[in-house]
Every structure is written in C-alpha cells, then in structure tokens.
Amino acid sequence: MRRLGWYAGSAVILLVAAVPVLWILSLSLKSPATVTDKRLWPSDPTLANYRSIAGSALFTHALLNSVGIGLITTVLAVVLATPAAYALTRLQFRGKALVLPLTLAIAVFPPVAIVGPLFDLWRALRLYDTWPGLVIPYLSFSVPLAMWTLAAAFRGVPWEMAEAAQADGATPWQSFRRVVLPLARPGMITAAILVFFFAWNDFVFAISLTSSDRSRTVPAALAFFPGDAQFAQPVGSIAAAAVVVTVPVLVAALVFQRRLVAGLTAGVVTR
Amino acid sequence: MTEAPPQPPRTRRKRRPRAGRRTAWLLTAPAVVVMLAVGAYPVGYAIWLSLQRYDLRFPSQRGFVGLGNYAAVLGARVFWTDLGATAVITAIAVTAELVLGFAIALTLRRGLAGRRAVHAALLLPYGIITVVAAFAWQYAATPDLSFLSGRAWLGERWSSFAVVIATEVWKTTPLAALLLLAGLAAVPEELMDTAKMDGATAWQRFRRVMLPGIRPVLLVVLLYRTLDSVRVFDTVFIQTNGANGTETVSLLAYDQLAGRLNLGLGSAVSVLLFLLSAAIALGFVWVFRADLRELYRPRPVEPDEPDPEDVW
C-alpha cells in the first residue's frame, strides 16, 4: 500500500515536471499549419523551426553572447570568491563580522533596484550594450552566491590534512594549493555551475542594459523575437529557441546531478 | 645574564595572528571591493537618483527634490495596486511551494526503486530558464495553442494570476523540495522511531520531532522564496506585461526606468522595493533569531557523519 502510494506520487511528480517541457518540444516540431492542432504528439514533425533560428543572426548572436558573458562571469566570480570564502571559514580577522551582512545584503537586493543607475552610468561610461555592461552587474549577484556555496564547501574540508602538510614543512600556500584546493574542487565546480545558471537565466539586466545583437543574451532575444506576421508571436521559432537554450543546461544539470543537489543544500544543512 | 626563554615564543605568538589577519584581508579584499563597487555603489547611486527630478526626456529640468519622488510614488494609486498584486503572487506562491515541496520531500524520503529518475525530473524545472518556463505556461494557457482547454486564461485578472503563480510554483517547488529533503535527512530516523514506540501520534511526531529538526531549512526556504517572489518580474513581463491588474512593483519600476526614462521616479520605486526586501530579511532574522554566521563556521568532523552526497 505504502509502495503503491510512493509510485503514484512519483508518477505525478514526473508528469508535472515533464509535461510543460514536452509541450515546448512538441510546439517546436510543428509546422505553422499544425501548430494550433492542440496535439501533444506532432502529427507532421518538422525541423523547419530549428533551421529558421539557426539561420537568424539575431538568435545565433544571442547564443554566443549568452555563452561568452556567462563564462566570463563564472570565471571572475569563482576566482574572486574562492580566497574570500577560504578566509571567512578558516581565519579570524577584524571586520569579518561585517563581510557576511554585506554579502547577504547584496544577495537580497532586487535587481531592478540598480537598473536605473546602471542605465545612467553605462551611457556615460559607454558600457551600454556591451559584454562588460552585463558581466559587471552579474558579478553583484554571482560573487555572493559563489562565496556562499564555496564557504559551505570549505566547511566540509578536513583541515587536519592541511595542518599535517604544514607540520611536514609545507608553506601555508603549498598546503592550500596541494591539499585544500583539490578537496574543495567539487564545491568549486558546483559554485561555477550555479553562477553560470544565474547568468544564463538573467532577464532584467539583459533587457534593460542592451539594445542590439551585440550583447543581447538569449532570454532577452526570446522576449523580443520579431513575429513573421504582425501581432502574431512566432510560436514555432520561440519554442525551437527555447529548446536550444534549455538542452545544454539540462544536460549539465543531469550530468552534475548529485553534485548540484549537494551544493544547493550544503549551505542549508548545518549539522 | 639570565636566560629568558618565554621571549621568542611570545613575539612569535604575537606576530602570527597579525600576519594572519593581513593575509585574511588580502584574500577577502578583492571580493569585498567588487561587491561594494558593483553592488553597494549602484544602490547608493539609486538612492541619490531617487532624490532628484530626473527625466531623460527633459534633462534640463534635472534638480534636487528631496523626498518629492517618494511622495509622488506613495501617493499614486498604481503603486498600491501593484504592491497588492505582488503580495497576492508572493503569498499564494510561497505557501503552495512550501506545502508541495514538503509533500514531495516526504514522498522522496521513503525512496524506492527509480528515485533517481524523480530527482532528475525535479531538476528539469530548475534547469529551465524562467523566460522559457513563462512561454511554456503561456502557450499552455492560450486557447489556440493549448492541449489543456479552450479558455483564454490570460484574458482576465484572476485567471492571469493563476497562470503566473502556476509558472512560479512549477519552476521553484523542486528547489524547495530538494532543500527540505536535505533537511529531513538531518532528522535522525531513530528519534522518530523512539517517538513512535513511546506512543506519539503521527501529528505529535511531526510537531515535536520533525518540525524542530527541519526548522533551519524551513526558514531558509521561506526567506529565500519570499524575497524572490517579492521581486517577481520575468514571468509577469512575458505572460501579461502587467495587463489585467497583474503589474508587480518590479514591473512598475522597470516601466518608469526603461519605458518612460524617468530615472527619478523609477529609482524611488526601486528603493522602496529594496527597503521592502531588506525589511523582510531583517524581520526574518529578528523574529526567528536565526544566526546566519553559523553557515561560515567550520564544521566539526564526525567520523560517522554520512557523506552529504549519500543523502539521496
């Protein structure tokens, strides 16, 4: 009886999680003639929508921008956050008590609160509609996020090993690089994936601080996809583009499944 | 000459922490400087802009107006309507996410064969970008495109809210479920069994054993999801763009800033939203006396501690 209930519950979870995704996939495979047939299974599957977005500079540029801006943000955030998270978990110093509230305060502010000033500043500094113009605001969220995740990872490192290495004559730097970093690497990968997700997902900054395919990322490009006919949204093309931006992220999420869940929950479970 | 053995160790002991302190700051400074420059500075600049009459379409009229913009925003009916819409979305979405997330976590706790597949499925909504999720649910709610029903869900107010909230709940319940599942794993099974043997009812076991055990996780989920819902933007922008009374405070700020180019008024709305978020966060910490520093403390290593990755 219990067993049956578990399977029923799991089936419902699977179904609810998957159906909207399958619906987008189905729409992306339909031709304009069948897009309104309301069938989940496309009667006449076609790759025309995919061909059309692959040939559209608007979409290919957006994809390139998303990947480039996401990767730069990820590298910078992890490089900045790793030493800070190490110091916060491992060392005592004056002012430490101020760093955490600052990190939290920045992590909780609504993005739209800095859209106005950034819009104004970026026009003056000529950063409007450029890659750095998005990377910089992304750092405001990703550095605290990475610090959070990495601090959780460093908390789990067995420090006796680093101390043993130092007792054997290693310098603090050597013990950090040879012993601590390898142990913390899974946490760093988790932090990197989460930061990349964040940058890949952002919408507010992407629509406010860009104006052309020079730096517009995929979420913004999707929102401003021009319709074939006036007043009609190009449903097939949007669906195909949505599938293209979803697949790599889902593959990453599934490949790093355990690590991702461990990272997402590590900061939460204190004991 | 008498020997003074304590001398050298003392200087060393004194010097060490100081050197350590300097290293600590050298390690922390880059991140702190960047956070101040890209986070705190724009917030300060937003506050500065909110005190000015500053409309990019009439730049010559720029001038200091004190709290004038705030008076204008707080005196405008639209602000309160949008605040109400934000509150509706937040209250319903966060409640639904907690209840459903807890139900899913309890289901998965008694995991049988195939739970890997369910875990993977939970990452599906989480891995999808919000804009795509918004389109998926918008199409599901559009009569011509939907396999669901012929109703124009986005045509009127409360059904529009229903679609927006469903999207938010679908997208973020999995994260709540995974966090709560991790929290449940920290509740010792023996404690539950002992309580059962002592004759505690299911409700008592839930109240007295399970709830205290997952309290910290519950708080994090509640705080995180509330703050996220209060600034809801992507879903509403895509699905209704504020039509049918579904405009949120974030959307109002965006509309003033990017649509009307009124940086003064728009910044005032943003700062109010920021103050609201800060008040919620501080309220949580104060009411629940949550000690967030706990998260940065080194964890004592226990030999029989389960590998966090084995939790599921």
Coordinates of C-alpha atoms in Angstrom, one line a residue:
Chain A
M1 CA 0.0 0.0 0.0
R2 CA 2.8 2.4 1.0
R3 CA 4.7 1.3 -2.0
L4 CA 1.8 2.0 -4.3
G5 CA 1.4 5.4 -2.8
W6 CA 5.0 6.1 -3.4
Y7 CA 4.9 5.1 -7.1
A8 CA 1.7 7.1 -7.6
G9 CA 3.3 10.2 -6.0
S10 CA 6.5 9.8 -8.0
A11 CA 4.5 9.4 -11.2
V12 CA 2.6 12.7 -10.5
I13 CA 5.9 14.5 -9.8
L14 CA 7.5 13.2 -13.1
L15 CA 4.4 14.1 -15.1
V16 CA 4.0 17.6 -13.7
A17 CA 7.8 18.3 -14.1
A18 CA 8.0 17.0 -17.6
V19 CA 4.8 18.0 -19.4
P20 CA 5.4 21.7 -19.9
V21 CA 8.9 20.9 -21.2
L22 CA 7.5 18.3 -23.6
W23 CA 4.8 20.8 -24.7
I24 CA 7.5 23.3 -25.7
L25 CA 9.4 20.5 -27.5
S26 CA 6.2 19.5 -29.3
L27 CA 5.4 23.1 -30.4
S28 CA 9.0 23.4 -31.7
L29 CA 8.5 20.4 -34.0
K30 CA 5.2 21.6 -35.5
S31 CA 4.8 23.4 -38.8
P32 CA 2.7 26.6 -39.0
A33 CA -0.1 24.6 -40.4
T34 CA -0.4 22.2 -37.4
V35 CA 0.8 24.5 -34.6
T36 CA -2.7 25.1 -33.5
D37 CA -3.9 21.4 -33.6
K38 CA -3.6 21.1 -29.8
R39 CA -2.0 17.7 -30.1
L40 CA 0.9 16.8 -27.7
W41 CA 2.3 14.5 -30.3
P42 CA 3.1 16.5 -33.5
S43 CA 1.3 14.8 -36.4
D44 CA 3.8 16.1 -39.0
P45 CA 7.2 16.7 -37.2
T46 CA 9.5 19.1 -38.9
L47 CA 12.8 20.7 -38.2
A48 CA 11.9 23.9 -40.1
N49 CA 11.7 26.0 -36.9
Y50 CA 15.3 24.9 -35.9
R51 CA 16.6 25.7 -39.4
S52 CA 15.0 29.1 -39.3
I53 CA 16.5 30.1 -36.0
A54 CA 19.9 28.6 -37.0
G55 CA 19.8 31.0 -39.9
S56 CA 18.8 34.0 -37.9
A57 CA 21.7 36.2 -36.8
L58 CA 19.5 37.5 -34.0
F59 CA 19.5 34.1 -32.4
T60 CA 23.0 32.9 -33.2
H61 CA 24.5 36.2 -31.8
A62 CA 22.3 35.9 -28.7
L63 CA 23.5 32.4 -28.1
L64 CA 27.2 33.5 -28.5
N65 CA 26.6 36.4 -26.1
S66 CA 25.0 34.2 -23.5
V67 CA 27.8 31.7 -23.6
G68 CA 30.6 34.3 -23.6
I69 CA 29.1 36.5 -20.9
G70 CA 28.1 33.5 -18.8
L71 CA 31.6 32.0 -18.9
I72 CA 33.4 35.3 -18.2
T73 CA 31.1 35.9 -15.2
T74 CA 31.6 32.4 -13.9
V75 CA 35.4 32.6 -14.0
L76 CA 35.6 36.0 -12.4
A77 CA 33.1 35.1 -9.7
V78 CA 34.8 31.9 -8.7
V79 CA 38.3 33.4 -8.8
L80 CA 37.2 36.3 -6.6
A81 CA 35.1 34.3 -4.2
T82 CA 37.4 31.3 -3.5
P83 CA 40.1 33.2 -1.4
A84 CA 37.4 35.2 0.3
A85 CA 35.3 32.1 1.2
Y86 CA 38.5 30.4 2.5
A87 CA 39.4 33.4 4.7
L88 CA 35.9 33.6 6.1
T89 CA 35.7 29.9 7.0
R90 CA 39.3 29.5 8.2
L91 CA 40.7 32.7 9.5
Q92 CA 39.9 35.1 12.3
F93 CA 40.2 38.8 11.5
R94 CA 38.8 42.1 12.4
G95 CA 35.9 43.2 10.2
K96 CA 34.9 39.6 9.4
A97 CA 31.6 40.2 11.1
L98 CA 30.9 42.9 8.6
V99 CA 31.6 40.9 5.5
L100 CA 28.7 38.5 5.9
P101 CA 25.9 41.1 6.3
L102 CA 27.3 42.9 3.3
T103 CA 27.3 39.7 1.3
L104 CA 23.7 38.9 2.4
A105 CA 22.5 42.5 1.8
I106 CA 23.9 42.4 -1.8
A107 CA 22.5 39.0 -2.4
V108 CA 18.9 40.0 -1.4
F109 CA 18.5 43.3 -3.2
P110 CA 16.2 43.2 -6.1
P111 CA 18.0 43.6 -9.5
V112 CA 15.5 46.2 -10.7
A113 CA 16.8 48.5 -7.9
I114 CA 20.1 49.0 -9.7
V115 CA 18.7 49.1 -13.3
G116 CA 18.2 52.8 -13.3
P117 CA 21.7 53.9 -12.0
L118 CA 23.4 51.3 -14.2
F119 CA 21.5 52.5 -17.3
D120 CA 22.6 56.1 -16.5
L121 CA 26.2 55.2 -15.7
W122 CA 26.6 52.8 -18.6
R123 CA 25.6 55.5 -21.1
A124 CA 28.1 57.9 -19.6
L125 CA 30.9 55.2 -19.5
R126 CA 29.9 53.8 -22.9
L127 CA 29.3 50.4 -21.3
Y128 CA 25.6 50.3 -22.5
D129 CA 25.0 47.4 -24.9
T130 CA 28.4 45.8 -24.3
W131 CA 29.6 42.5 -22.7
P132 CA 31.2 44.2 -19.7
G133 CA 28.0 46.1 -19.3
L134 CA 26.3 42.8 -18.4
V135 CA 29.2 41.0 -16.7
I136 CA 29.7 43.7 -14.1
P137 CA 26.1 43.6 -12.8
Y138 CA 26.1 39.8 -12.9
L139 CA 29.1 39.9 -10.5
S140 CA 27.0 41.7 -8.0
F141 CA 24.9 38.5 -7.6
S142 CA 27.4 35.8 -8.5
V143 CA 30.2 36.8 -6.1
P144 CA 27.9 36.5 -3.0
L145 CA 26.3 33.3 -4.5
A146 CA 29.8 31.8 -5.1
M147 CA 31.0 32.8 -1.7
W148 CA 28.0 31.2 -0.1
T149 CA 28.5 27.9 -1.9
L150 CA 32.3 27.8 -1.5
A151 CA 32.1 28.6 2.2
A152 CA 29.8 25.6 2.6
A153 CA 32.4 23.5 0.6
F154 CA 35.3 24.8 2.7
R155 CA 33.5 24.0 5.9
G156 CA 33.5 20.3 4.9
V157 CA 37.2 20.2 4.2
P158 CA 39.1 18.1 6.8
W159 CA 41.6 20.7 7.9
E160 CA 43.8 18.2 9.8
M161 CA 45.2 17.2 6.5
A162 CA 46.3 20.8 5.7
E163 CA 47.7 21.1 9.1
A164 CA 49.6 17.9 8.8
A165 CA 51.1 19.0 5.5
Q166 CA 52.3 22.2 7.2
A167 CA 53.7 20.3 10.1
D168 CA 55.7 18.3 7.4
G169 CA 57.2 21.6 6.3
A170 CA 54.9 22.8 3.6
T171 CA 54.2 26.6 3.4
P172 CA 50.6 27.7 4.0
W173 CA 50.3 28.4 0.3
Q174 CA 51.6 25.0 -0.6
S175 CA 49.2 23.2 1.7
F176 CA 46.4 25.3 0.4
R177 CA 47.2 24.6 -3.2
R178 CA 48.1 20.9 -2.9
V179 CA 45.7 19.8 -0.1
V180 CA 42.8 22.2 0.4
L181 CA 42.1 23.1 -3.2
P182 CA 41.8 19.6 -4.5
L183 CA 39.5 18.7 -1.6
A184 CA 37.3 21.8 -2.3
R185 CA 37.2 21.2 -6.1
P186 CA 33.8 19.6 -6.1
G187 CA 32.4 22.6 -4.3
M188 CA 34.1 25.0 -6.8
I189 CA 32.5 23.1 -9.7
T190 CA 29.1 23.4 -8.0
A191 CA 29.6 27.1 -7.5
A192 CA 30.7 27.6 -11.1
I193 CA 27.6 25.8 -12.4
L194 CA 25.3 27.8 -10.1
V195 CA 26.8 31.1 -11.2
F196 CA 26.6 30.1 -14.9
F197 CA 22.9 29.2 -14.4
F198 CA 22.3 32.6 -12.8
A199 CA 23.9 34.5 -15.7
W200 CA 22.2 32.3 -18.3
N201 CA 18.9 32.9 -16.6
D202 CA 19.0 36.7 -16.1
F203 CA 16.3 38.7 -17.8
V204 CA 16.0 42.1 -16.1
F205 CA 19.6 43.3 -16.8
A206 CA 19.6 41.7 -20.2
I207 CA 16.6 43.6 -21.4
S208 CA 17.5 46.9 -19.7
L209 CA 21.2 47.3 -20.5
T210 CA 21.3 46.0 -24.1
S211 CA 19.7 47.2 -27.3
S212 CA 21.1 45.1 -30.1
D213 CA 22.5 41.7 -31.0
R214 CA 26.0 43.0 -30.0
S215 CA 25.3 41.9 -26.4
R216 CA 21.7 40.8 -26.1
T217 CA 21.5 37.4 -24.5
V218 CA 19.1 34.6 -25.3
P219 CA 16.4 35.4 -22.7
A220 CA 16.1 39.0 -23.9
A221 CA 16.3 37.9 -27.6
L222 CA 13.4 35.5 -26.9
A223 CA 11.2 38.2 -25.4
F224 CA 11.8 40.5 -28.4
F225 CA 11.6 37.9 -31.2
P226 CA 10.0 39.6 -34.2
G227 CA 6.9 37.9 -35.5
D228 CA 6.5 36.7 -39.1
A229 CA 3.2 38.3 -39.2
Q230 CA 2.2 41.5 -37.3
F231 CA 0.6 40.8 -34.0
A232 CA 1.4 37.1 -34.2
Q233 CA 4.1 35.7 -32.0
P234 CA 6.4 33.3 -33.9
V235 CA 5.4 30.4 -31.6
G236 CA 7.4 27.8 -33.5
S237 CA 10.6 29.8 -33.6
I238 CA 10.4 30.8 -29.9
A239 CA 9.7 27.1 -29.0
A240 CA 12.7 25.9 -31.0
A241 CA 15.0 28.6 -29.5
A242 CA 13.7 27.7 -26.0
V243 CA 14.6 24.1 -26.6
V244 CA 18.1 25.0 -27.8
V245 CA 18.9 27.1 -24.7
T246 CA 17.3 24.5 -22.4
V247 CA 19.1 21.4 -23.7
P248 CA 22.7 22.3 -22.7
V249 CA 21.6 23.4 -19.2
L250 CA 19.5 20.3 -18.6
V251 CA 22.4 18.1 -19.8
A252 CA 24.7 19.9 -17.4
A253 CA 22.1 19.6 -14.6
L254 CA 21.7 15.9 -15.2
V255 CA 25.5 15.2 -15.5
F256 CA 26.3 17.0 -12.3
Q257 CA 23.0 15.9 -10.6
R258 CA 24.4 14.7 -7.3
R259 CA 27.0 17.5 -7.0
L260 CA 24.4 20.1 -7.8
V261 CA 22.0 18.9 -5.2
A262 CA 24.7 18.6 -2.7
G263 CA 25.9 22.1 -3.4
L264 CA 22.4 23.6 -3.4
T265 CA 21.7 22.0 0.0
A266 CA 25.1 22.2 1.6
G267 CA 24.7 25.7 2.9
V268 CA 21.4 24.9 4.5
V269 CA 22.1 21.7 6.4
T270 CA 24.2 22.9 9.3
R271 CA 24.6 19.7 11.2
Chain B
M1 CA 72.8 37.2 32.0
T2 CA 69.8 35.2 32.7
E3 CA 68.1 33.3 30.1
A4 CA 64.7 34.5 29.0
P5 CA 63.0 31.5 27.3
P6 CA 59.5 32.9 27.1
Q7 CA 60.7 35.9 25.0
P8 CA 61.0 34.4 21.5
P9 CA 57.7 32.3 21.6
R10 CA 55.8 35.4 22.8
T11 CA 56.9 37.6 19.9
R12 CA 56.1 34.8 17.5
R13 CA 52.7 34.2 19.0
K14 CA 52.1 38.0 18.8
R15 CA 53.2 38.3 15.2
R16 CA 51.4 35.3 13.8
P17 CA 47.8 36.5 14.2
R18 CA 48.7 39.9 12.9
A19 CA 50.3 38.3 9.8
G20 CA 47.3 36.0 9.5
R21 CA 45.0 39.0 9.8
R22 CA 46.7 40.7 6.9
T23 CA 46.6 37.6 4.8
A24 CA 42.9 37.2 5.6
W25 CA 42.2 40.8 4.4
L26 CA 44.3 40.3 1.3
L27 CA 42.2 37.2 0.5
T28 CA 38.9 38.9 1.2
A29 CA 39.5 42.3 -0.1
P30 CA 39.1 41.6 -3.9
A31 CA 35.6 40.1 -3.4
V32 CA 34.6 42.8 -1.0
V33 CA 35.8 45.6 -3.2
V34 CA 34.0 44.1 -6.2
M35 CA 30.8 43.7 -4.2
L36 CA 31.0 47.3 -3.0
A37 CA 31.7 48.6 -6.5
V38 CA 29.1 46.6 -8.4
G39 CA 26.5 46.2 -5.7
A40 CA 26.6 48.8 -3.0
Y41 CA 27.7 51.7 -5.2
P42 CA 24.8 51.4 -7.6
V43 CA 22.3 51.0 -4.7
G44 CA 23.8 54.3 -3.3
Y45 CA 23.5 55.9 -6.7
A46 CA 19.9 54.7 -7.0
I47 CA 19.1 56.4 -3.7
W48 CA 20.8 59.6 -4.9
L49 CA 18.8 59.5 -8.2
S50 CA 15.6 58.9 -6.3
L51 CA 16.0 62.3 -4.6
Q52 CA 16.1 64.1 -7.9
R53 CA 13.7 65.2 -10.6
Y54 CA 15.5 63.4 -13.4
D55 CA 13.6 62.6 -16.6
L56 CA 15.9 61.7 -19.5
R57 CA 13.4 63.1 -21.9
F58 CA 13.7 66.5 -20.2
P59 CA 17.3 66.5 -18.9
S60 CA 17.4 70.3 -18.5
Q61 CA 14.7 70.1 -15.7
R62 CA 17.0 67.9 -13.5
G63 CA 17.1 69.1 -9.9
F64 CA 17.1 68.0 -6.3
V65 CA 13.6 67.4 -5.0
G66 CA 14.2 65.7 -1.7
L67 CA 11.6 63.2 -0.9
G68 CA 9.3 64.5 -3.6
N69 CA 9.5 61.4 -5.7
Y70 CA 8.6 59.2 -2.8
A71 CA 5.6 61.4 -2.0
A72 CA 4.6 61.1 -5.7
V73 CA 5.0 57.3 -5.7
L74 CA 3.3 56.7 -2.3
G75 CA 0.5 59.0 -3.3
A76 CA -0.1 57.2 -6.6
R77 CA -2.9 54.6 -6.7
V78 CA -0.9 52.4 -9.1
F79 CA 1.9 51.8 -6.6
W80 CA -0.6 50.4 -4.1
T81 CA -2.4 48.3 -6.8
D82 CA 1.0 46.9 -7.9
L83 CA 2.0 46.2 -4.3
G84 CA -1.2 44.3 -3.8
A85 CA -0.6 42.2 -7.0
T86 CA 2.9 41.5 -5.7
A87 CA 1.6 40.5 -2.3
V88 CA -1.1 38.2 -3.9
I89 CA 1.6 36.4 -6.0
T90 CA 4.0 36.1 -3.1
A91 CA 1.6 34.8 -0.5
I92 CA 0.0 32.2 -2.7
A93 CA 3.1 31.1 -4.5
V94 CA 5.3 30.8 -1.3
T95 CA 2.5 28.9 0.6
A96 CA 2.0 26.5 -2.3
E97 CA 5.7 25.9 -2.8
L98 CA 6.2 25.1 0.9
V99 CA 3.3 22.7 1.1
L100 CA 4.0 21.0 -2.2
G101 CA 7.7 21.0 -1.6
F102 CA 7.2 19.3 1.8
A103 CA 4.9 16.8 0.3
I104 CA 7.4 15.9 -2.4
A105 CA 10.2 15.7 0.1
L106 CA 8.2 13.3 2.3
T107 CA 7.4 11.2 -0.8
L108 CA 11.1 11.0 -1.8
R109 CA 12.2 10.3 1.8
R110 CA 10.7 6.9 1.5
G111 CA 12.5 6.4 -1.8
L112 CA 12.2 3.1 -3.6
A113 CA 13.5 2.0 -7.0
G114 CA 13.5 4.7 -9.5
R115 CA 14.0 7.6 -7.2
R116 CA 17.0 8.7 -9.3
A117 CA 14.5 9.4 -12.1
V118 CA 12.4 11.5 -9.9
H119 CA 15.4 13.5 -8.7
A120 CA 16.4 14.1 -12.3
A121 CA 12.9 15.2 -13.1
L122 CA 13.0 17.7 -10.3
L123 CA 16.0 19.3 -11.8
L124 CA 14.0 19.8 -15.1
P125 CA 12.0 22.9 -14.0
Y126 CA 15.0 24.2 -12.0
G127 CA 17.3 24.0 -15.1
I128 CA 14.9 25.8 -17.4
I129 CA 15.3 29.5 -17.7
T130 CA 12.4 31.5 -16.3
V131 CA 11.6 33.1 -19.6
V132 CA 11.2 29.7 -21.3
A133 CA 9.1 28.4 -18.4
A134 CA 6.9 31.6 -18.8
F135 CA 6.4 30.9 -22.5
A136 CA 5.6 27.2 -21.9
W137 CA 2.9 28.1 -19.5
Q138 CA 1.7 31.0 -21.6
Y139 CA 1.2 28.6 -24.6
A140 CA -0.5 26.1 -22.3
A141 CA -3.0 28.9 -21.3
T142 CA -3.6 30.1 -24.9
P143 CA -6.8 28.6 -26.4
D144 CA -5.4 28.0 -29.9
L145 CA -2.1 26.5 -28.7
S146 CA -3.1 24.6 -25.6
F147 CA -3.8 21.0 -25.2
L148 CA -5.5 21.9 -21.9
S149 CA -8.6 23.8 -22.6
G150 CA -10.2 26.4 -24.8
R151 CA -10.3 29.1 -22.2
A152 CA -8.4 32.3 -22.6
W153 CA -6.7 32.2 -19.3
L154 CA -4.6 35.3 -19.8
G155 CA -7.7 37.3 -20.7
E156 CA -8.9 38.3 -17.3
R157 CA -7.5 39.1 -13.9
W158 CA -7.7 36.2 -11.6
S159 CA -7.0 33.5 -14.2
S160 CA -4.0 35.6 -15.2
F161 CA -2.8 35.5 -11.7
A162 CA -3.4 31.7 -11.7
V163 CA -1.2 31.2 -14.7
V164 CA 1.6 33.4 -13.3
I165 CA 1.5 31.7 -9.9
A166 CA 1.4 28.2 -11.5
T167 CA 4.5 29.1 -13.5
E168 CA 6.3 30.3 -10.4
V169 CA 5.3 27.3 -8.4
W170 CA 6.2 24.9 -11.1
K171 CA 9.6 26.5 -11.5
T172 CA 10.7 26.7 -7.9
T173 CA 8.9 24.0 -5.9
P174 CA 11.6 21.5 -6.9
L175 CA 14.3 23.6 -5.3
A176 CA 12.2 23.9 -2.1
A177 CA 11.6 20.1 -2.2
L178 CA 15.3 19.3 -2.6
L179 CA 16.3 21.7 0.3
L180 CA 13.6 20.2 2.5
L181 CA 14.6 16.7 1.6
A182 CA 18.2 17.5 2.7
G183 CA 16.7 19.0 5.9
L184 CA 14.7 15.8 6.5
A185 CA 17.8 13.7 6.1
A186 CA 19.3 15.6 9.1
V187 CA 16.4 14.4 11.3
P188 CA 17.6 11.2 13.0
E189 CA 15.5 8.3 12.0
E190 CA 16.0 6.7 15.4
L191 CA 14.4 9.7 17.1
M192 CA 11.3 9.3 15.0
D193 CA 11.2 5.6 15.8
T194 CA 11.7 6.2 19.5
A195 CA 8.9 8.7 19.5
K196 CA 6.7 6.2 17.7
M197 CA 7.5 3.4 20.3
D198 CA 6.7 5.9 23.1
G199 CA 3.2 6.2 21.6
A200 CA 3.5 9.6 19.9
T201 CA 0.8 10.1 17.2
A202 CA 1.9 11.0 13.7
W203 CA 0.9 14.6 14.4
Q204 CA 2.9 14.7 17.6
R205 CA 5.9 13.2 15.8
F206 CA 5.6 15.8 13.1
R207 CA 5.2 18.7 15.6
R208 CA 7.7 17.7 18.2
V209 CA 10.5 15.8 16.3
M210 CA 10.4 16.6 12.6
L211 CA 9.5 20.3 12.7
P212 CA 12.2 21.3 15.1
G213 CA 14.7 19.3 13.1
I214 CA 14.0 21.0 9.8
R215 CA 13.3 24.4 11.2
P216 CA 16.6 26.0 9.9
V217 CA 15.9 24.6 6.4
L218 CA 12.3 25.8 6.5
L219 CA 13.5 29.3 7.4
V220 CA 16.0 29.4 4.6
V221 CA 13.4 28.2 2.1
L222 CA 10.8 30.6 3.3
L223 CA 13.1 33.6 3.4
Y224 CA 14.7 32.8 0.0
R225 CA 11.4 32.2 -1.8
T226 CA 9.7 35.2 -0.2
L227 CA 12.5 37.6 -1.3
D228 CA 12.5 36.0 -4.8
S229 CA 8.7 36.3 -5.1
V230 CA 8.6 39.9 -4.0
R231 CA 10.7 40.9 -6.9
V232 CA 8.9 38.7 -9.4
F233 CA 9.5 40.1 -12.9
D234 CA 10.3 37.7 -15.8
T235 CA 7.1 35.6 -15.7
V236 CA 4.8 38.6 -15.5
F237 CA 6.7 40.5 -18.2
I238 CA 6.4 37.6 -20.7
Q239 CA 2.9 36.5 -19.9
T240 CA 0.8 39.6 -19.3
N241 CA 3.3 42.5 -19.2
G242 CA 1.2 43.9 -16.4
A243 CA -2.2 43.6 -18.1
N244 CA -5.4 42.8 -16.2
G245 CA -4.1 44.2 -13.0
T246 CA -1.2 41.8 -12.7
E247 CA 1.5 44.5 -12.7
T248 CA 4.0 44.0 -9.9
V249 CA 6.3 46.6 -8.2
S250 CA 9.3 45.4 -10.2
L251 CA 7.4 45.9 -13.4
L252 CA 6.4 49.4 -12.3
A253 CA 10.0 50.3 -11.6
Y254 CA 11.1 48.9 -14.9
D255 CA 8.4 50.7 -16.8
Q256 CA 9.4 54.1 -15.2
L257 CA 13.1 53.5 -15.8
A258 CA 13.3 51.8 -19.2
G259 CA 9.9 52.7 -20.6
R260 CA 9.4 56.3 -19.6
L261 CA 13.1 57.1 -18.9
N262 CA 12.1 58.8 -15.6
L263 CA 15.1 57.9 -13.6
G264 CA 14.0 59.9 -10.5
L265 CA 10.6 58.3 -10.1
G266 CA 11.8 54.8 -11.2
S267 CA 14.6 54.9 -8.7
A268 CA 12.2 55.9 -5.9
V269 CA 10.1 52.8 -6.7
S270 CA 13.3 50.6 -6.8
V271 CA 14.5 51.9 -3.5
L272 CA 11.1 51.2 -1.9
L273 CA 11.3 47.7 -3.3
F274 CA 14.8 47.4 -1.9
L275 CA 13.6 48.6 1.5
L276 CA 10.8 46.1 1.5
S277 CA 13.2 43.3 0.7
A278 CA 15.6 44.4 3.5
A279 CA 12.7 44.7 5.9
I280 CA 11.6 41.2 5.1
A281 CA 15.1 39.8 5.5
L282 CA 15.8 41.6 8.8
G283 CA 12.3 40.7 10.1
F284 CA 13.1 37.0 9.4
V285 CA 16.4 37.2 11.2
W286 CA 14.9 39.0 14.1
V287 CA 11.7 37.1 14.6
F288 CA 13.4 33.7 14.2
R289 CA 16.6 34.7 15.9
A290 CA 18.4 33.0 13.0
D291 CA 22.1 33.0 13.5
L292 CA 23.4 33.2 9.9
R293 CA 27.0 33.2 11.0
E294 CA 26.5 29.5 11.7
L295 CA 26.9 28.9 8.0
Y296 CA 30.5 30.2 7.9
R297 CA 31.7 28.3 11.0
P298 CA 34.0 25.3 10.4
R299 CA 32.0 22.1 10.8
P300 CA 33.3 19.7 13.4
V301 CA 34.2 16.5 11.6
E302 CA 32.3 13.5 13.0
P303 CA 33.6 10.1 11.9
D304 CA 30.2 8.6 11.4
E305 CA 28.8 11.6 9.6
P306 CA 27.1 10.5 6.4
D307 CA 28.5 11.8 3.2
P308 CA 26.3 14.6 2.1
E309 CA 26.1 13.1 -1.4
D310 CA 24.8 9.9 0.1
V311 CA 21.8 11.7 1.5
W312 CA 19.9 10.8 -1.6

